[in-house]
Coordinates of C-alpha atoms and ligand atoms in Angstrom, one line a residue:
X32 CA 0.0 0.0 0.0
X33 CA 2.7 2.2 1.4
X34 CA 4.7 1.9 -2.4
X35 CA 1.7 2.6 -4.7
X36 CA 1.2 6.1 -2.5
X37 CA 5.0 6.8 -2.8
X38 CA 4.8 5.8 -6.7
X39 CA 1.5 7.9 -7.5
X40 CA 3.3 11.0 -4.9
X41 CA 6.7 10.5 -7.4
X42 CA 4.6 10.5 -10.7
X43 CA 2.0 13.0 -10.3
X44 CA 3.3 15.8 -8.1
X45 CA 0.3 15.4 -5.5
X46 CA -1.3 13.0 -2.3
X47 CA -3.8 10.3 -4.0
X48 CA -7.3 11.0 -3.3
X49 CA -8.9 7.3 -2.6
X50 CA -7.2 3.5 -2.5
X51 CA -7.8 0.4 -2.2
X52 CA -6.3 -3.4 -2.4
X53 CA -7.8 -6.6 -3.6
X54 CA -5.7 -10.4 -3.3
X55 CA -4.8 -12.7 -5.4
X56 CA -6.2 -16.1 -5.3
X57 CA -5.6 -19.9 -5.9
X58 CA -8.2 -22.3 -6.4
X59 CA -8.0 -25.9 -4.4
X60 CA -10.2 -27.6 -6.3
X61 CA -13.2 -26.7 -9.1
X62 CA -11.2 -26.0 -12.7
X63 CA -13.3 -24.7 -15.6
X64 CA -16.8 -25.3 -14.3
X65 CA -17.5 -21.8 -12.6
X66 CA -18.6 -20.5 -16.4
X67 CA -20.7 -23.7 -16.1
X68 CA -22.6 -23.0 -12.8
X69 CA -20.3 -25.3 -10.8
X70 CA -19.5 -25.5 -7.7
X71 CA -15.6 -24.0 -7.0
X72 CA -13.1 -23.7 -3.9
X73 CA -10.8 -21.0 -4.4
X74 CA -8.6 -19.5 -1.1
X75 CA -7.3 -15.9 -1.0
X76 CA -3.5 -15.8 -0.9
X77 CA -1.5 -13.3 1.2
X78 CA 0.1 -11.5 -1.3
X79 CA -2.2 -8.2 -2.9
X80 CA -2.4 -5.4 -4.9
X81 CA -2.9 -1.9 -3.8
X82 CA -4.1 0.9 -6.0
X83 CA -4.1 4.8 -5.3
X84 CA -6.6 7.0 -7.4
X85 CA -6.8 10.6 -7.8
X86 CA -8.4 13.4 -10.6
X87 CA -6.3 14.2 -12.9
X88 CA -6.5 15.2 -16.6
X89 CA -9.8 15.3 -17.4
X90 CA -10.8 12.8 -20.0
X91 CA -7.6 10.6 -19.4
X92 CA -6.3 7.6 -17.5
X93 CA -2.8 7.8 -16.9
X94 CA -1.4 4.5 -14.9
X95 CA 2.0 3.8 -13.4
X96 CA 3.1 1.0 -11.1
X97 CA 6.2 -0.7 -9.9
X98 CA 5.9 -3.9 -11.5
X99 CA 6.8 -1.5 -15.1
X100 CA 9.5 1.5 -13.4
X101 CA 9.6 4.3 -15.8
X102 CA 6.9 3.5 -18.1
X103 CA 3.3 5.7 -18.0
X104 CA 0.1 4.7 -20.4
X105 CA -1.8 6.9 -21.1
X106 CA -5.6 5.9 -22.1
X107 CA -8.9 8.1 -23.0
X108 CA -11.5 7.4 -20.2
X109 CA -14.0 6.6 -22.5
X110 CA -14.2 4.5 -25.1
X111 CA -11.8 2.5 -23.9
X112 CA -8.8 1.6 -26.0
X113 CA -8.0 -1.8 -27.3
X114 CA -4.6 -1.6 -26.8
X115 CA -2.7 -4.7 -26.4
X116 CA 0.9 -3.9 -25.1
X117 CA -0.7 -1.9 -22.5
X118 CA -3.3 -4.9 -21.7
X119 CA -2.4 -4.5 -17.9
X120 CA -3.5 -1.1 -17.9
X121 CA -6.3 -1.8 -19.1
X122 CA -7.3 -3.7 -16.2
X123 CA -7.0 -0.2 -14.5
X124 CA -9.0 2.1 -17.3
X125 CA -11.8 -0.7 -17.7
X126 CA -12.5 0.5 -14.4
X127 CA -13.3 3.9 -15.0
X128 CA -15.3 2.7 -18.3
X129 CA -17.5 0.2 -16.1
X130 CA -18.1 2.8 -13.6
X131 CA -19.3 5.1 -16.5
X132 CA -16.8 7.6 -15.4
X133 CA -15.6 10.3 -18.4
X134 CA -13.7 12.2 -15.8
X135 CA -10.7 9.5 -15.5
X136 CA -7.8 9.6 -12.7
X137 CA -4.5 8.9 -12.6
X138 CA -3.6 5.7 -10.7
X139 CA -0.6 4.4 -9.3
X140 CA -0.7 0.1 -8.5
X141 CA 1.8 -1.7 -6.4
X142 CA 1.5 -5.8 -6.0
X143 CA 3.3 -8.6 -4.8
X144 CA 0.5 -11.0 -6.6
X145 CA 3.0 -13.2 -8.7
X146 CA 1.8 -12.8 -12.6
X147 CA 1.6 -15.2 -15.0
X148 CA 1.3 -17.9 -12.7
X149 CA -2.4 -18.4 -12.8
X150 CA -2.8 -16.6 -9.3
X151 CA -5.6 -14.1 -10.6
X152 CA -3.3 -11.2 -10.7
X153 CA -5.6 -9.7 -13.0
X154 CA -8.7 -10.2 -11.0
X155 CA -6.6 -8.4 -7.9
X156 CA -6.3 -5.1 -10.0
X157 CA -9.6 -4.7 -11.3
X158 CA -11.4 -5.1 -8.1
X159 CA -8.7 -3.1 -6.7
X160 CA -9.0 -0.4 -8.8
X161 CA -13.1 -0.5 -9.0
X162 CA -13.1 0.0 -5.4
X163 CA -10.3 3.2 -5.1
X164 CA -12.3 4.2 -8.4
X165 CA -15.5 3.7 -6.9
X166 CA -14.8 6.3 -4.1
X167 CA -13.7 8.7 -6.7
X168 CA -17.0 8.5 -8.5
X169 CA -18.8 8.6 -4.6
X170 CA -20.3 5.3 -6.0
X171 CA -21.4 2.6 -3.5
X172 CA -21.4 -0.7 -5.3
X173 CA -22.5 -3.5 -2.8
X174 CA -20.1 -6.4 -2.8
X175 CA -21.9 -8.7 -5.5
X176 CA -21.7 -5.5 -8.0
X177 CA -18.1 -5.2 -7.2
X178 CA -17.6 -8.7 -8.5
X179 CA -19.8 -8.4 -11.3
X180 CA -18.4 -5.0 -12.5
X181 CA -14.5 -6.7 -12.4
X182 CA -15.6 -9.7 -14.4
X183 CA -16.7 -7.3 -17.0
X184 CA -13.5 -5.3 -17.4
X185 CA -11.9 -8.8 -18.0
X186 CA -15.2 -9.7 -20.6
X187 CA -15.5 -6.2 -22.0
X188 CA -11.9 -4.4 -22.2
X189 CA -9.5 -7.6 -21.7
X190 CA -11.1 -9.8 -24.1
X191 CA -11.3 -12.9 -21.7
X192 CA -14.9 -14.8 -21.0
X193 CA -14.3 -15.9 -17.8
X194 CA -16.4 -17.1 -14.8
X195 CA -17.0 -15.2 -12.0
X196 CA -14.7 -17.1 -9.6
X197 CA -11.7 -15.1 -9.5
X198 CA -13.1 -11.5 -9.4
X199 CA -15.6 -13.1 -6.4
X200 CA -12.9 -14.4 -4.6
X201 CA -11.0 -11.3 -4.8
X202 CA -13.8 -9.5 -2.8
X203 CA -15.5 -11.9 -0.5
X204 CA -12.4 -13.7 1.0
X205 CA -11.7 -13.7 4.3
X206 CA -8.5 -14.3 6.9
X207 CA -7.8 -18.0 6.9
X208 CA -11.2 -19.4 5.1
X209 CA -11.3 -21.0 1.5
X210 CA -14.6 -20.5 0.2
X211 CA -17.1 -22.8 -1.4
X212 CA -18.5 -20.7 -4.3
X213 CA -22.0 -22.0 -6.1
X214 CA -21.4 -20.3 -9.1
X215 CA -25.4 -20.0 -9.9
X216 CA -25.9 -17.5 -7.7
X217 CA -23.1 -16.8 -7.4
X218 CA -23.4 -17.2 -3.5
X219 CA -21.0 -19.1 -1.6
X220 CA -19.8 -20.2 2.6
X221 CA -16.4 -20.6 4.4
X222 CA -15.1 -23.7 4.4
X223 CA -12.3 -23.8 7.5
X224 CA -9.3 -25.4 6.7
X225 CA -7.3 -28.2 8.3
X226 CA -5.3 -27.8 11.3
X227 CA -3.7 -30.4 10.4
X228 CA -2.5 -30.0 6.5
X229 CA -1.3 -26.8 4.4
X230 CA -1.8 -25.5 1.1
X231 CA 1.4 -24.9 -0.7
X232 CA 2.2 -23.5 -4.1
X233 CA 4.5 -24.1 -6.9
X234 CA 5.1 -22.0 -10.0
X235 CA 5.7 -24.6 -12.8
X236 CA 7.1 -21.9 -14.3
X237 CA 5.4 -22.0 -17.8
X238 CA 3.1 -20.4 -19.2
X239 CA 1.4 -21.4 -22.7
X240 CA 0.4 -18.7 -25.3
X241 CA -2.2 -21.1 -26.4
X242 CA -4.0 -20.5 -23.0
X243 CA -6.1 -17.6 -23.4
X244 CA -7.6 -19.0 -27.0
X245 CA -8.1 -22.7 -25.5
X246 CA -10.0 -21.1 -22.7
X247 CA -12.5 -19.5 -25.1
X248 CA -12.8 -22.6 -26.9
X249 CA -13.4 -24.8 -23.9
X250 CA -16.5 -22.3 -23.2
X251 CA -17.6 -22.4 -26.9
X252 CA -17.4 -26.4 -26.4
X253 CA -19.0 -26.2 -23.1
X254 CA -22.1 -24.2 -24.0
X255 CA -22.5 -26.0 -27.4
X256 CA -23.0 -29.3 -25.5
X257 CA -25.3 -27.4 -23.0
X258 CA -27.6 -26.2 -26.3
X259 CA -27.8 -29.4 -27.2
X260 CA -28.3 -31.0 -24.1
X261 CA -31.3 -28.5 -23.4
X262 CA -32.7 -29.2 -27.4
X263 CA -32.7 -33.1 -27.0
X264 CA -34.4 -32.9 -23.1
X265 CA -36.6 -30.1 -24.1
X266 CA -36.0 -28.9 -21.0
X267 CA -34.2 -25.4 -20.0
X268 CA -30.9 -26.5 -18.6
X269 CA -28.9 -23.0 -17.7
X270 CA -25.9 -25.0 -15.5
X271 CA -24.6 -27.8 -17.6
X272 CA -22.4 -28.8 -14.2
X273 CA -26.1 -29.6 -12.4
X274 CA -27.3 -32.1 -15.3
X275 CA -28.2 -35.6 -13.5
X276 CA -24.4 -37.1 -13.4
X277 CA -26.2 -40.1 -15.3
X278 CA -26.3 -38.4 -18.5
X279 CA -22.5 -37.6 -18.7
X280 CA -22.0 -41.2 -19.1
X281 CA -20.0 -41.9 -22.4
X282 CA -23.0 -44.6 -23.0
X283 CA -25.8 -41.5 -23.1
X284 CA -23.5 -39.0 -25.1
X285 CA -25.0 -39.9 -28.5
X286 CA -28.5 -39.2 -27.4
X287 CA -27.8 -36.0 -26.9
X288 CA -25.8 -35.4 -30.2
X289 CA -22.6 -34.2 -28.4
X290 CA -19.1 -35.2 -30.0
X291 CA -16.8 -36.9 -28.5
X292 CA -15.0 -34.0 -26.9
X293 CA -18.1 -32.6 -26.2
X294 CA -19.0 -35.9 -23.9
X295 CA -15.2 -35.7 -22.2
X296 CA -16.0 -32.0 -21.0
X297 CA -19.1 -32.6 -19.8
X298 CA -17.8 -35.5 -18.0
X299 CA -15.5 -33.3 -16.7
X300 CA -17.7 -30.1 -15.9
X301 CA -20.4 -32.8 -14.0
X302 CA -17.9 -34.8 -12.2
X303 CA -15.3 -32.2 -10.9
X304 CA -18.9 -29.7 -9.1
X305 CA -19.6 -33.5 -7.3
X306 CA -15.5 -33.7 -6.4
X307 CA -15.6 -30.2 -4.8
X308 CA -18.9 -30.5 -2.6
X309 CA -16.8 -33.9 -1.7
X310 CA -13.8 -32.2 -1.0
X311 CA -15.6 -29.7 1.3
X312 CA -17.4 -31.9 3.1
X313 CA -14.1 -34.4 3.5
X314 CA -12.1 -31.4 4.8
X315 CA -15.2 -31.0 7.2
X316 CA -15.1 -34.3 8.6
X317 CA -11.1 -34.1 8.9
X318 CA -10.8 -36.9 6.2
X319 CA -7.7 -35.2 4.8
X320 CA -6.7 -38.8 2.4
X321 CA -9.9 -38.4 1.0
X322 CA -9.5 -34.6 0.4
X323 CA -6.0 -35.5 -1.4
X324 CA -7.8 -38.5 -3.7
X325 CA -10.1 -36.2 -4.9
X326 CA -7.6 -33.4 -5.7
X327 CA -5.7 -35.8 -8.0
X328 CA -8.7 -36.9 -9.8
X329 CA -9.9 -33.4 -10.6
X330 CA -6.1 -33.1 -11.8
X331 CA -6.4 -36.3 -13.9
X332 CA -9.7 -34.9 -15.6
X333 CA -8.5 -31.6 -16.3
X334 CA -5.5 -33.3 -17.8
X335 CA -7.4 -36.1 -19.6
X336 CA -11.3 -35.2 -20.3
X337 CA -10.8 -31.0 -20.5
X338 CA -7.3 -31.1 -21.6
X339 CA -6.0 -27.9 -20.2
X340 CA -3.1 -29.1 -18.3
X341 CA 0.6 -29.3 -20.1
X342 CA 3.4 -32.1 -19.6
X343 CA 5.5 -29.3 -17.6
X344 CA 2.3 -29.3 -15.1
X345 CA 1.7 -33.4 -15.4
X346 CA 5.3 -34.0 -14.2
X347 CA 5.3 -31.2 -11.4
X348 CA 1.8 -32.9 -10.1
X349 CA 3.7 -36.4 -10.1
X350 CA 6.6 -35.1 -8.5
X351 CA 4.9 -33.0 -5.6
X352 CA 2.3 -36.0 -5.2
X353 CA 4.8 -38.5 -4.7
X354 CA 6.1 -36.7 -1.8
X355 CA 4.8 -39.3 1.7
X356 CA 3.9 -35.9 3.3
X357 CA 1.8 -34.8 0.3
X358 CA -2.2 -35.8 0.6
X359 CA -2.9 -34.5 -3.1
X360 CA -1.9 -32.0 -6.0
X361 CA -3.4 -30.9 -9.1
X362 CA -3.0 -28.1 -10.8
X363 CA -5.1 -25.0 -10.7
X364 CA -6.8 -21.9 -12.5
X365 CA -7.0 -21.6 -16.4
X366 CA -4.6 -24.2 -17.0
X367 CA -1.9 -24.7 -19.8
X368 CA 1.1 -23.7 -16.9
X369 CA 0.8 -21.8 -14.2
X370 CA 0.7 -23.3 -10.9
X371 CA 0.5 -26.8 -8.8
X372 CA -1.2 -26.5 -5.4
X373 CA -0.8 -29.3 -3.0
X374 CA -2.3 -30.0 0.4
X375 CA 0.4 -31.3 2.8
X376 CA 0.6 -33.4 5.8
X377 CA 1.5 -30.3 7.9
X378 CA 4.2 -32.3 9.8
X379 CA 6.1 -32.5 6.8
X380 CA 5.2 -28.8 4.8
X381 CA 8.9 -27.4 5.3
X382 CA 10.6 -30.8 4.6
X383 CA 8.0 -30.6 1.2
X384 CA 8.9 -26.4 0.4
X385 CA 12.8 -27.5 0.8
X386 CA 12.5 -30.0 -2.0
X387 CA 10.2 -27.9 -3.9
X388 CA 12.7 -25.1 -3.9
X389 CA 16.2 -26.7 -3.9
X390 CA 14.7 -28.5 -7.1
X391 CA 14.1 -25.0 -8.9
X392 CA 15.5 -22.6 -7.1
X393 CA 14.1 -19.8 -9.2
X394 CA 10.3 -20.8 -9.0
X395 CA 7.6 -19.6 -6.5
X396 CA 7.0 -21.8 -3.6
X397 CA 4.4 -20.7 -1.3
X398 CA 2.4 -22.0 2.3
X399 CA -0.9 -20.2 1.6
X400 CA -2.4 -19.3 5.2
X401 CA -5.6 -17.7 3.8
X402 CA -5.6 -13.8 2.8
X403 CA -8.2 -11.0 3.1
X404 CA -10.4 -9.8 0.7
X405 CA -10.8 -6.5 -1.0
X406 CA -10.6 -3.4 1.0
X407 CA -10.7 0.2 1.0
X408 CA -7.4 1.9 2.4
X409 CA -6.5 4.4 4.5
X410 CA -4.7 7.2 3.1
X411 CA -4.8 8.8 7.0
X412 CA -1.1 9.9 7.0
X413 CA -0.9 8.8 11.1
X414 CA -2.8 5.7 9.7
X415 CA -0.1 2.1 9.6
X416 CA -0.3 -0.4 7.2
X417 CA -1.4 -3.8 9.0
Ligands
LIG726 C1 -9.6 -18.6 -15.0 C2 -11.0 -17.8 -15.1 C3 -11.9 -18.4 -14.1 C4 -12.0 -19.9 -14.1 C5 -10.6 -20.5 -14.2 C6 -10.7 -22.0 -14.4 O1 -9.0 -18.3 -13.8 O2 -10.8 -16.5 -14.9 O3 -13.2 -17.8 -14.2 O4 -12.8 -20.3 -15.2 O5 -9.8 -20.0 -15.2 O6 -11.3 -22.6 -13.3

């Protein structure tokens, strides 16, 4: 918080009029079914992002931040721009554009969130700026709208379709709880975590250019076999994940006309909602082995049936899982790289983080203790960062 005041002080000449910070998240288990009406259970991670607005030139967006030292876009408020090499400030200027804002600000972001890594930096800096943009405007969105308005900077001005997962993470996470999110309404409860086991990280490292057009496809795919579905049962279906798990049987996918990757992601989008509600209530009942199993089946049906894992990931899931003190791993977000997340025997989580990082020194390793969600900040000058 402290850096993105000093930043937007060294940029623009002045004090920042509002801020704000949102966290990054990782999901445990739910891949690719939240744009499906699944059921997902994503965890906040500590590290955020922390972004100071103020008026500036009216009409423009000018953002800064310390992840990119020296470099200033410049953006109209409204339209937006479709600007590629500046995608990441886009994140910041979709903002103003969803809060139908022509005034702009200038806007200085700081974060620790890791990018690339499939940790929902992007998610992080919309909600983050929404809400220091929101107290610009003296708009009051309630928490749901927040959510909303962040996954539609990533629809509208980044070009992604994503589910809502992310962006409601971001803002309804709390210290220490993962979250079990029914994507339908979205609504969602705390799930508290094991005493007894951690959630560690790993960056594989990679990250596939492919990922952002397979992800669009896999929704095309998705909602194709839903369309079909719903024709053939003359029935609405909006939430392909809450079809009757019978009918993603390879035997019934010809009576419903779907393909044969059609029938793999459904089997995947049905099976992996019914692994998550397990998984919540396993962790519940302190079953952590089962919690692990169905971590590495959700892994080996993201792998196998929706195809959106990579070798790199395979092999750094096989590695981390054949670890005694490892429960189960898959890996997690979008897919096609990124990261693996594990749940670990806490007995043996340093023991697990010393293999993980003398094997690559270089890559992320993480124990993810549960962040916050999104809040406004303090710019109170006697005011001290938590
Ligand atoms: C990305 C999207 C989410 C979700 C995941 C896969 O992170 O932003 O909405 O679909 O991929 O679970």
């Amino acid at each position: 918080m402290q850096c993105a005041r000093e930043l937007f002080v060294r940029c623009f000449g002045r004090q920042p009029q509002a801020a704000a910070s949102a966290p990054g998240r990782v999901n445990l288990i739910g891949d690719h079914v939240d744009y499906c009406g699944g059921s997902v259970l994503p965890l906040a991670i500590d590290q955020r992002t922390a972004v100071c607005v103020g008026r500036g030139i009216p009409g423009q967006i000018r953002v800064v931040s310390t992840r990119r030292p020296g470099e200033m876009v410049v953006l109209s408020a409204m339209p937006i721009e479709h600007q590629p090499h500046t995608r990441w400030a886009t994140y910041v200027s979709g903002a103003a554009a969803v809060l139908d804002d022509p005034l702009g600000f200038d806007a200085a972001v700081a974060s620790d969130v890791p990018e690339g890594a499939g940790l929902s930096s992007s998610a992080a800096l919309e909600v983050a700026s929404l809400l220091a943009a929101e107290q610009l405007n003296r708009r009051s969105l309630t928490p749901l709208q927040l959510a909303l308005a962040a996954q539609r900077i990533e629809h509208e001005y980044a070009g992604v379709p994503c589910g809502i997962m992310d962006q409601y993470a971001a803002v309804f996470a709390r210290l220490r709880c993962a979250m079990l999110i029914d994507c339908r309404g979205p609504r969602h409860r705390e799930v508290a975590l094991s005493e007894r086991a951690d959630v560690v990280i790993v960056d594989s490292g990679v990250k596939h250019n492919l990922a952002a057009a397979a992800y669009a496809r896999r929704r095309d795919e998705c909602e194709s076999a839903r369309l079909k579905y719903e024709a053939s049962r003359r029935q609405p279906t909006p939430h392909l994940a809450r079809i009757d798990p019978a009918d993603a049987d390879e035997a019934r996918w010809p009576a419903f006309g779907w393909t044969r990757d059609e029938g793999r992601r459904v089997r995947h989008v049905v099976g992996e909602t019914a692994r998550v509600e397990a998984w919540a209530r396993a962790i519940e009942a302190d079953d952590l082995a089962a919690a692990g199993r169905f971590m590495l089946a959700s892994h080996a049906s993201l792998r196998d049936d929706f195809e959106v894992s990579c070798p790199e990931v395979d092999e750094l899931v096989e590695v981390v899982a054949r670890h005694s003190g490892v429960l189960g791993a898959r890996m997690t977000g979008g897919g096609f790289g990124g990261c693996v997340v594990a749940l670990v025997r806490r007995e043996w989580t340093e023991e697990v983080v010393r293999m993980l990082s003398a094997r690559a020194p270089s890559r992320l390793v993480l124990v993810v203790a549960g962040g916050d969600g999104a809040r406004i900040e303090s710019l109170d000058p006697y005011h001290r960062d938590a």
